């Protein structure tokens, strides 16, 4: 059976980056439009991505439900994390003005705690407190998380930087832009690589 990554990222470069930087064949990618409500029968992974300055809106609730039913990995990044949370039954993201970089500095910095034993921290390869650059207009508080979802990384201001579904399912939501993870501490790029490897059956 062919492995197919469904990319729910209208008007972005996500599919091209998977091909160019992660050696995913173009024939192994299906780009989903904003009105898409079905997954290809060979879908083996669902990537929900939107940069924090993106403007396109996409309801991914049906896609997430189908992916969960098929027990395939799901990754939501940046605004895609917020959409994944809503699709799982959580609340919409709130404004986080303190996380927006101002004109005098390229990035704010935020202390976050990676939960020991969480799948996200195991994938990254570390846990505990660390400092991240941040620049996003909205974020999710712990009280906004969907049922059965746990915070895997949380800032000292209580903004959730990553969440996951405990147990069997490989479902991650991360606040950072997985295509810009090389600007983050070592190991953060492992999240997208792990997703691709699982989706492609490696």
PDB file of C-alpha atoms in Angstrom:
ATOM      1  CA  UNK A   1       0.000   0.000   0.000  1.00  0.00           C
ATOM      2  CA  UNK A   2       1.298   3.468  -0.879  1.00  0.00           C
ATOM      3  CA  UNK A   3       2.009   5.874   1.989  1.00  0.00           C
ATOM      4  CA  UNK A   4       0.355   9.271   1.589  1.00  0.00           C
ATOM      5  CA  UNK A   5       0.770  12.350   3.767  1.00  0.00           C
ATOM      6  CA  UNK A   6      -2.324  14.542   3.649  1.00  0.00           C
ATOM      7  CA  UNK A   7      -1.264  18.174   3.997  1.00  0.00           C
ATOM      8  CA  UNK A   8      -3.978  20.485   5.318  1.00  0.00           C
ATOM      9  CA  UNK A   9      -2.092  23.717   4.717  1.00  0.00           C
ATOM     10  CA  UNK A  10      -3.776  25.816   2.021  1.00  0.00           C
ATOM     11  CA  UNK A  11      -1.724  28.612   0.492  1.00  0.00           C
ATOM     12  CA  UNK A  12       1.555  27.546   2.150  1.00  0.00           C
ATOM     13  CA  UNK A  13       4.862  26.007   1.070  1.00  0.00           C
ATOM     14  CA  UNK A  14       4.430  22.964   3.355  1.00  0.00           C
ATOM     15  CA  UNK A  15       4.196  20.341   0.609  1.00  0.00           C
ATOM     16  CA  UNK A  16       7.227  21.768  -1.193  1.00  0.00           C
ATOM     17  CA  UNK A  17       9.274  21.722   2.007  1.00  0.00           C
ATOM     18  CA  UNK A  18       8.373  18.067   2.629  1.00  0.00           C
ATOM     19  CA  UNK A  19       9.633  17.240  -0.864  1.00  0.00           C
ATOM     20  CA  UNK A  20      12.748  19.426  -0.795  1.00  0.00           C
ATOM     21  CA  UNK A  21      13.904  19.042   2.811  1.00  0.00           C
ATOM     22  CA  UNK A  22      12.447  15.728   3.999  1.00  0.00           C
ATOM     23  CA  UNK A  23      12.779  13.569   0.873  1.00  0.00           C
ATOM     24  CA  UNK A  24       9.062  12.837   0.644  1.00  0.00           C
ATOM     25  CA  UNK A  25       8.105  12.011  -2.941  1.00  0.00           C
ATOM     26  CA  UNK A  26       5.615  14.342  -4.564  1.00  0.00           C
ATOM     27  CA  UNK A  27       3.507  11.263  -5.330  1.00  0.00           C
ATOM     28  CA  UNK A  28       3.299  10.625  -1.575  1.00  0.00           C
ATOM     29  CA  UNK A  29       1.657  13.984  -0.812  1.00  0.00           C
ATOM     30  CA  UNK A  30      -1.958  15.036  -1.211  1.00  0.00           C
ATOM     31  CA  UNK A  31      -2.602  18.731  -0.649  1.00  0.00           C
ATOM     32  CA  UNK A  32      -6.020  19.407   0.866  1.00  0.00           C
ATOM     33  CA  UNK A  33      -8.020  22.496   0.009  1.00  0.00           C
ATOM     34  CA  UNK A  34      -9.825  24.600   2.592  1.00  0.00           C
ATOM     35  CA  UNK A  35     -13.130  22.903   1.687  1.00  0.00           C
ATOM     36  CA  UNK A  36     -11.719  19.355   1.852  1.00  0.00           C
ATOM     37  CA  UNK A  37     -13.615  16.896   4.046  1.00  0.00           C
ATOM     38  CA  UNK A  38     -12.218  13.532   2.914  1.00  0.00           C
ATOM     39  CA  UNK A  39      -8.919  11.700   3.198  1.00  0.00           C
ATOM     40  CA  UNK A  40      -7.388   9.619   0.407  1.00  0.00           C
ATOM     41  CA  UNK A  41      -7.792   5.912   1.146  1.00  0.00           C
ATOM     42  CA  UNK A  42      -4.000   5.495   1.365  1.00  0.00           C
ATOM     43  CA  UNK A  43      -3.499   8.372   3.801  1.00  0.00           C
ATOM     44  CA  UNK A  44      -0.875   7.435   6.378  1.00  0.00           C
ATOM     45  CA  UNK A  45      -0.393  10.805   8.095  1.00  0.00           C
ATOM     46  CA  UNK A  46      -2.169  14.153   8.488  1.00  0.00           C
ATOM     47  CA  UNK A  47      -0.195  17.395   8.729  1.00  0.00           C
ATOM     48  CA  UNK A  48      -2.161  20.492   9.754  1.00  0.00           C
ATOM     49  CA  UNK A  49      -0.029  23.557   9.239  1.00  0.00           C
ATOM     50  CA  UNK A  50      -0.479  27.300   9.072  1.00  0.00           C
ATOM     51  CA  UNK A  51       2.182  29.884   9.888  1.00  0.00           C
ATOM     52  CA  UNK A  52       1.291  32.364  12.604  1.00  0.00           C
ATOM     53  CA  UNK A  53       0.902  35.142  10.055  1.00  0.00           C
ATOM     54  CA  UNK A  54      -1.287  32.985   7.806  1.00  0.00           C
ATOM     55  CA  UNK A  55      -4.732  34.188   6.864  1.00  0.00           C
ATOM     56  CA  UNK A  56      -6.435  31.089   5.462  1.00  0.00           C
ATOM     57  CA  UNK A  57      -9.074  29.449   7.626  1.00  0.00           C
ATOM     58  CA  UNK A  58      -9.671  25.723   7.526  1.00  0.00           C
ATOM     59  CA  UNK A  59     -12.016  23.517   9.534  1.00  0.00           C
ATOM     60  CA  UNK A  60     -10.175  20.222   9.996  1.00  0.00           C
ATOM     61  CA  UNK A  61     -12.672  18.553  12.345  1.00  0.00           C
ATOM     62  CA  UNK A  62     -13.825  15.891   9.869  1.00  0.00           C
ATOM     63  CA  UNK A  63     -10.266  15.220   8.695  1.00  0.00           C
ATOM     64  CA  UNK A  64      -9.038  14.772  12.264  1.00  0.00           C
ATOM     65  CA  UNK A  65     -11.920  12.443  13.076  1.00  0.00           C
ATOM     66  CA  UNK A  66     -11.107  10.314  10.021  1.00  0.00           C
ATOM     67  CA  UNK A  67      -7.399  10.266  10.877  1.00  0.00           C
ATOM     68  CA  UNK A  68      -8.105   9.227  14.464  1.00  0.00           C
ATOM     69  CA  UNK A  69     -10.371   6.459  13.241  1.00  0.00           C
ATOM     70  CA  UNK A  70      -7.645   5.241  10.902  1.00  0.00           C
ATOM     71  CA  UNK A  71      -5.066   5.449  13.735  1.00  0.00           C
ATOM     72  CA  UNK A  72      -2.600   7.438  11.636  1.00  0.00           C
ATOM     73  CA  UNK A  73      -0.222  10.083  13.040  1.00  0.00           C
ATOM     74  CA  UNK A  74      -1.446  13.681  13.208  1.00  0.00           C
ATOM     75  CA  UNK A  75       0.733  16.762  13.595  1.00  0.00           C
ATOM     76  CA  UNK A  76      -0.588  20.307  14.019  1.00  0.00           C
ATOM     77  CA  UNK A  77       1.951  23.135  13.883  1.00  0.00           C
ATOM     78  CA  UNK A  78       1.676  26.858  14.666  1.00  0.00           C
ATOM     79  CA  UNK A  79      -1.931  27.904  13.892  1.00  0.00           C
ATOM     80  CA  UNK A  80      -2.413  24.277  12.833  1.00  0.00           C
ATOM     81  CA  UNK A  81      -2.035  23.376  16.507  1.00  0.00           C
ATOM     82  CA  UNK A  82      -4.961  25.653  17.358  1.00  0.00           C
ATOM     83  CA  UNK A  83      -7.116  24.106  14.620  1.00  0.00           C
ATOM     84  CA  UNK A  84      -6.227  20.601  15.807  1.00  0.00           C
ATOM     85  CA  UNK A  85      -7.223  21.493  19.371  1.00  0.00           C
ATOM     86  CA  UNK A  86     -10.618  22.783  18.204  1.00  0.00           C
ATOM     87  CA  UNK A  87     -11.130  19.682  16.056  1.00  0.00           C
ATOM     88  CA  UNK A  88     -10.487  17.522  19.135  1.00  0.00           C
ATOM     89  CA  UNK A  89     -13.116  19.450  21.122  1.00  0.00           C
ATOM     90  CA  UNK A  90     -11.048  22.232  22.671  1.00  0.00           C
ATOM     91  CA  UNK A  91     -11.572  25.990  22.751  1.00  0.00           C
ATOM     92  CA  UNK A  92     -10.273  28.507  20.235  1.00  0.00           C
ATOM     93  CA  UNK A  93      -6.914  30.152  20.850  1.00  0.00           C
ATOM     94  CA  UNK A  94      -6.738  33.471  22.701  1.00  0.00           C
ATOM     95  CA  UNK A  95      -4.657  36.536  21.952  1.00  0.00           C
ATOM     96  CA  UNK A  96      -1.152  36.450  23.423  1.00  0.00           C
ATOM     97  CA  UNK A  97       0.252  39.951  22.863  1.00  0.00           C
ATOM     98  CA  UNK A  98       3.177  39.215  25.171  1.00  0.00           C
ATOM     99  CA  UNK A  99       4.351  36.590  22.662  1.00  0.00           C
ATOM    100  CA  UNK A 100       4.573  38.971  19.706  1.00  0.00           C
ATOM    101  CA  UNK A 101       8.019  40.315  18.891  1.00  0.00           C
ATOM    102  CA  UNK A 102       8.168  44.113  18.865  1.00  0.00           C
ATOM    103  CA  UNK A 103      10.147  46.381  16.562  1.00  0.00           C
ATOM    104  CA  UNK A 104      13.196  46.516  18.825  1.00  0.00           C
ATOM    105  CA  UNK A 105      13.845  42.760  18.851  1.00  0.00           C
ATOM    106  CA  UNK A 106      13.395  40.016  16.320  1.00  0.00           C
ATOM    107  CA  UNK A 107      11.942  37.535  18.801  1.00  0.00           C
ATOM    108  CA  UNK A 108      10.625  37.414  22.304  1.00  0.00           C
ATOM    109  CA  UNK A 109      11.980  34.626  24.467  1.00  0.00           C
ATOM    110  CA  UNK A 110       9.845  32.418  26.661  1.00  0.00           C
ATOM    111  CA  UNK A 111      10.725  29.851  29.315  1.00  0.00           C
ATOM    112  CA  UNK A 112       8.886  26.581  28.778  1.00  0.00           C
ATOM    113  CA  UNK A 113       8.770  23.286  30.622  1.00  0.00           C
ATOM    114  CA  UNK A 114       8.950  20.069  28.607  1.00  0.00           C
ATOM    115  CA  UNK A 115       7.105  17.379  30.584  1.00  0.00           C
ATOM    116  CA  UNK A 116       9.332  14.383  31.405  1.00  0.00           C
ATOM    117  CA  UNK A 117       7.913  11.144  30.017  1.00  0.00           C
ATOM    118  CA  UNK A 118       5.717  12.875  27.445  1.00  0.00           C
ATOM    119  CA  UNK A 119       5.968  11.650  23.858  1.00  0.00           C
ATOM    120  CA  UNK A 120       6.856  15.160  22.706  1.00  0.00           C
ATOM    121  CA  UNK A 121       9.836  15.424  25.052  1.00  0.00           C
ATOM    122  CA  UNK A 122      10.935  11.878  24.180  1.00  0.00           C
ATOM    123  CA  UNK A 123      10.819  12.815  20.491  1.00  0.00           C
ATOM    124  CA  UNK A 124      12.791  16.017  21.070  1.00  0.00           C
ATOM    125  CA  UNK A 125      15.247  14.176  23.294  1.00  0.00           C
ATOM    126  CA  UNK A 126      15.068  16.201  26.496  1.00  0.00           C
ATOM    127  CA  UNK A 127      12.839  17.549  29.228  1.00  0.00           C
ATOM    128  CA  UNK A 128      12.736  20.241  31.882  1.00  0.00           C
ATOM    129  CA  UNK A 129      13.039  24.011  31.544  1.00  0.00           C
ATOM    130  CA  UNK A 130      14.446  25.693  28.454  1.00  0.00           C
ATOM    131  CA  UNK A 131      14.119  28.989  26.618  1.00  0.00           C
ATOM    132  CA  UNK A 132      12.482  29.357  23.212  1.00  0.00           C
ATOM    133  CA  UNK A 133      12.147  32.280  20.832  1.00  0.00           C
ATOM    134  CA  UNK A 134       8.473  33.027  20.274  1.00  0.00           C
ATOM    135  CA  UNK A 135       6.446  35.253  18.005  1.00  0.00           C
ATOM    136  CA  UNK A 136       2.797  34.244  17.785  1.00  0.00           C
ATOM    137  CA  UNK A 137      -0.393  36.275  18.031  1.00  0.00           C
ATOM    138  CA  UNK A 138      -2.545  33.632  19.735  1.00  0.00           C
ATOM    139  CA  UNK A 139      -2.073  30.733  22.099  1.00  0.00           C
ATOM    140  CA  UNK A 140      -3.889  28.046  24.060  1.00  0.00           C
ATOM    141  CA  UNK A 141      -4.164  27.963  27.831  1.00  0.00           C
ATOM    142  CA  UNK A 142      -4.385  24.679  29.705  1.00  0.00           C
ATOM    143  CA  UNK A 143      -8.082  25.280  30.338  1.00  0.00           C
ATOM    144  CA  UNK A 144      -8.602  25.569  26.559  1.00  0.00           C
ATOM    145  CA  UNK A 145      -7.276  22.095  25.790  1.00  0.00           C
ATOM    146  CA  UNK A 146      -9.568  19.447  24.342  1.00  0.00           C
ATOM    147  CA  UNK A 147     -10.687  16.572  26.602  1.00  0.00           C
ATOM    148  CA  UNK A 148      -8.248  13.655  26.774  1.00  0.00           C
ATOM    149  CA  UNK A 149      -5.411  15.918  25.604  1.00  0.00           C
ATOM    150  CA  UNK A 150      -2.467  16.745  27.873  1.00  0.00           C
ATOM    151  CA  UNK A 151      -0.020  19.618  27.817  1.00  0.00           C
ATOM    152  CA  UNK A 152       3.415  18.279  26.889  1.00  0.00           C
ATOM    153  CA  UNK A 153       5.168  21.652  27.043  1.00  0.00           C
ATOM    154  CA  UNK A 154       3.914  24.737  28.831  1.00  0.00           C
ATOM    155  CA  UNK A 155       5.297  28.223  29.278  1.00  0.00           C
ATOM    156  CA  UNK A 156       5.869  29.920  32.623  1.00  0.00           C
ATOM    157  CA  UNK A 157       2.915  32.149  31.649  1.00  0.00           C
ATOM    158  CA  UNK A 158       0.685  29.040  31.304  1.00  0.00           C
ATOM    159  CA  UNK A 159       0.511  29.169  27.505  1.00  0.00           C
ATOM    160  CA  UNK A 160       0.638  25.627  26.107  1.00  0.00           C
ATOM    161  CA  UNK A 161       3.540  25.214  23.694  1.00  0.00           C
ATOM    162  CA  UNK A 162       2.831  21.558  22.851  1.00  0.00           C
ATOM    163  CA  UNK A 163       0.157  18.972  23.553  1.00  0.00           C
ATOM    164  CA  UNK A 164      -0.402  15.311  22.821  1.00  0.00           C
ATOM    165  CA  UNK A 165      -2.941  12.539  23.209  1.00  0.00           C
ATOM    166  CA  UNK A 166      -1.577  10.082  25.775  1.00  0.00           C
ATOM    167  CA  UNK A 167      -1.506   6.388  24.975  1.00  0.00           C
ATOM    168  CA  UNK A 168      -1.470   4.706  21.604  1.00  0.00           C
ATOM    169  CA  UNK A 169      -2.302   7.575  19.266  1.00  0.00           C
ATOM    170  CA  UNK A 170       0.566   9.693  17.872  1.00  0.00           C
ATOM    171  CA  UNK A 171      -1.158  13.070  17.894  1.00  0.00           C
ATOM    172  CA  UNK A 172       0.973  16.173  18.514  1.00  0.00           C
ATOM    173  CA  UNK A 173       0.139  19.853  18.471  1.00  0.00           C
ATOM    174  CA  UNK A 174       3.103  22.214  18.698  1.00  0.00           C
ATOM    175  CA  UNK A 175       3.039  26.010  18.881  1.00  0.00           C
ATOM    176  CA  UNK A 176       6.338  26.379  17.051  1.00  0.00           C
ATOM    177  CA  UNK A 177       6.651  26.355  13.272  1.00  0.00           C
ATOM    178  CA  UNK A 178       7.983  22.892  12.426  1.00  0.00           C
ATOM    179  CA  UNK A 179       9.461  24.248   9.199  1.00  0.00           C
ATOM    180  CA  UNK A 180      11.460  26.788  11.173  1.00  0.00           C
ATOM    181  CA  UNK A 181      12.603  24.450  13.935  1.00  0.00           C
ATOM    182  CA  UNK A 182      16.267  24.792  12.962  1.00  0.00           C
ATOM    183  CA  UNK A 183      16.111  28.187  14.716  1.00  0.00           C
ATOM    184  CA  UNK A 184      15.012  26.452  17.922  1.00  0.00           C
ATOM    185  CA  UNK A 185      17.054  24.385  20.398  1.00  0.00           C
ATOM    186  CA  UNK A 186      18.537  21.117  19.224  1.00  0.00           C
ATOM    187  CA  UNK A 187      16.011  18.319  18.858  1.00  0.00           C
ATOM    188  CA  UNK A 188      12.951  20.419  18.032  1.00  0.00           C
ATOM    189  CA  UNK A 189      13.283  19.489  14.368  1.00  0.00           C
ATOM    190  CA  UNK A 190      12.866  15.856  15.448  1.00  0.00           C
ATOM    191  CA  UNK A 191       9.097  16.382  15.740  1.00  0.00           C
ATOM    192  CA  UNK A 192       8.522  16.804  12.016  1.00  0.00           C
ATOM    193  CA  UNK A 193      11.084  14.123  11.158  1.00  0.00           C
ATOM    194  CA  UNK A 194       9.368  11.647  13.515  1.00  0.00           C
ATOM    195  CA  UNK A 195       5.993  12.458  11.965  1.00  0.00           C
ATOM    196  CA  UNK A 196       7.327  11.892   8.428  1.00  0.00           C
ATOM    197  CA  UNK A 197       9.014   8.622   9.427  1.00  0.00           C
ATOM    198  CA  UNK A 198       5.833   7.291  11.019  1.00  0.00           C
ATOM    199  CA  UNK A 199       3.652   8.416   8.148  1.00  0.00           C
ATOM    200  CA  UNK A 200       5.973   6.887   5.555  1.00  0.00           C
ATOM    201  CA  UNK A 201       6.343   3.640   7.502  1.00  0.00           C
ATOM    202  CA  UNK A 202      10.062   4.043   8.206  1.00  0.00           C
TER     203      UNK A 202
END
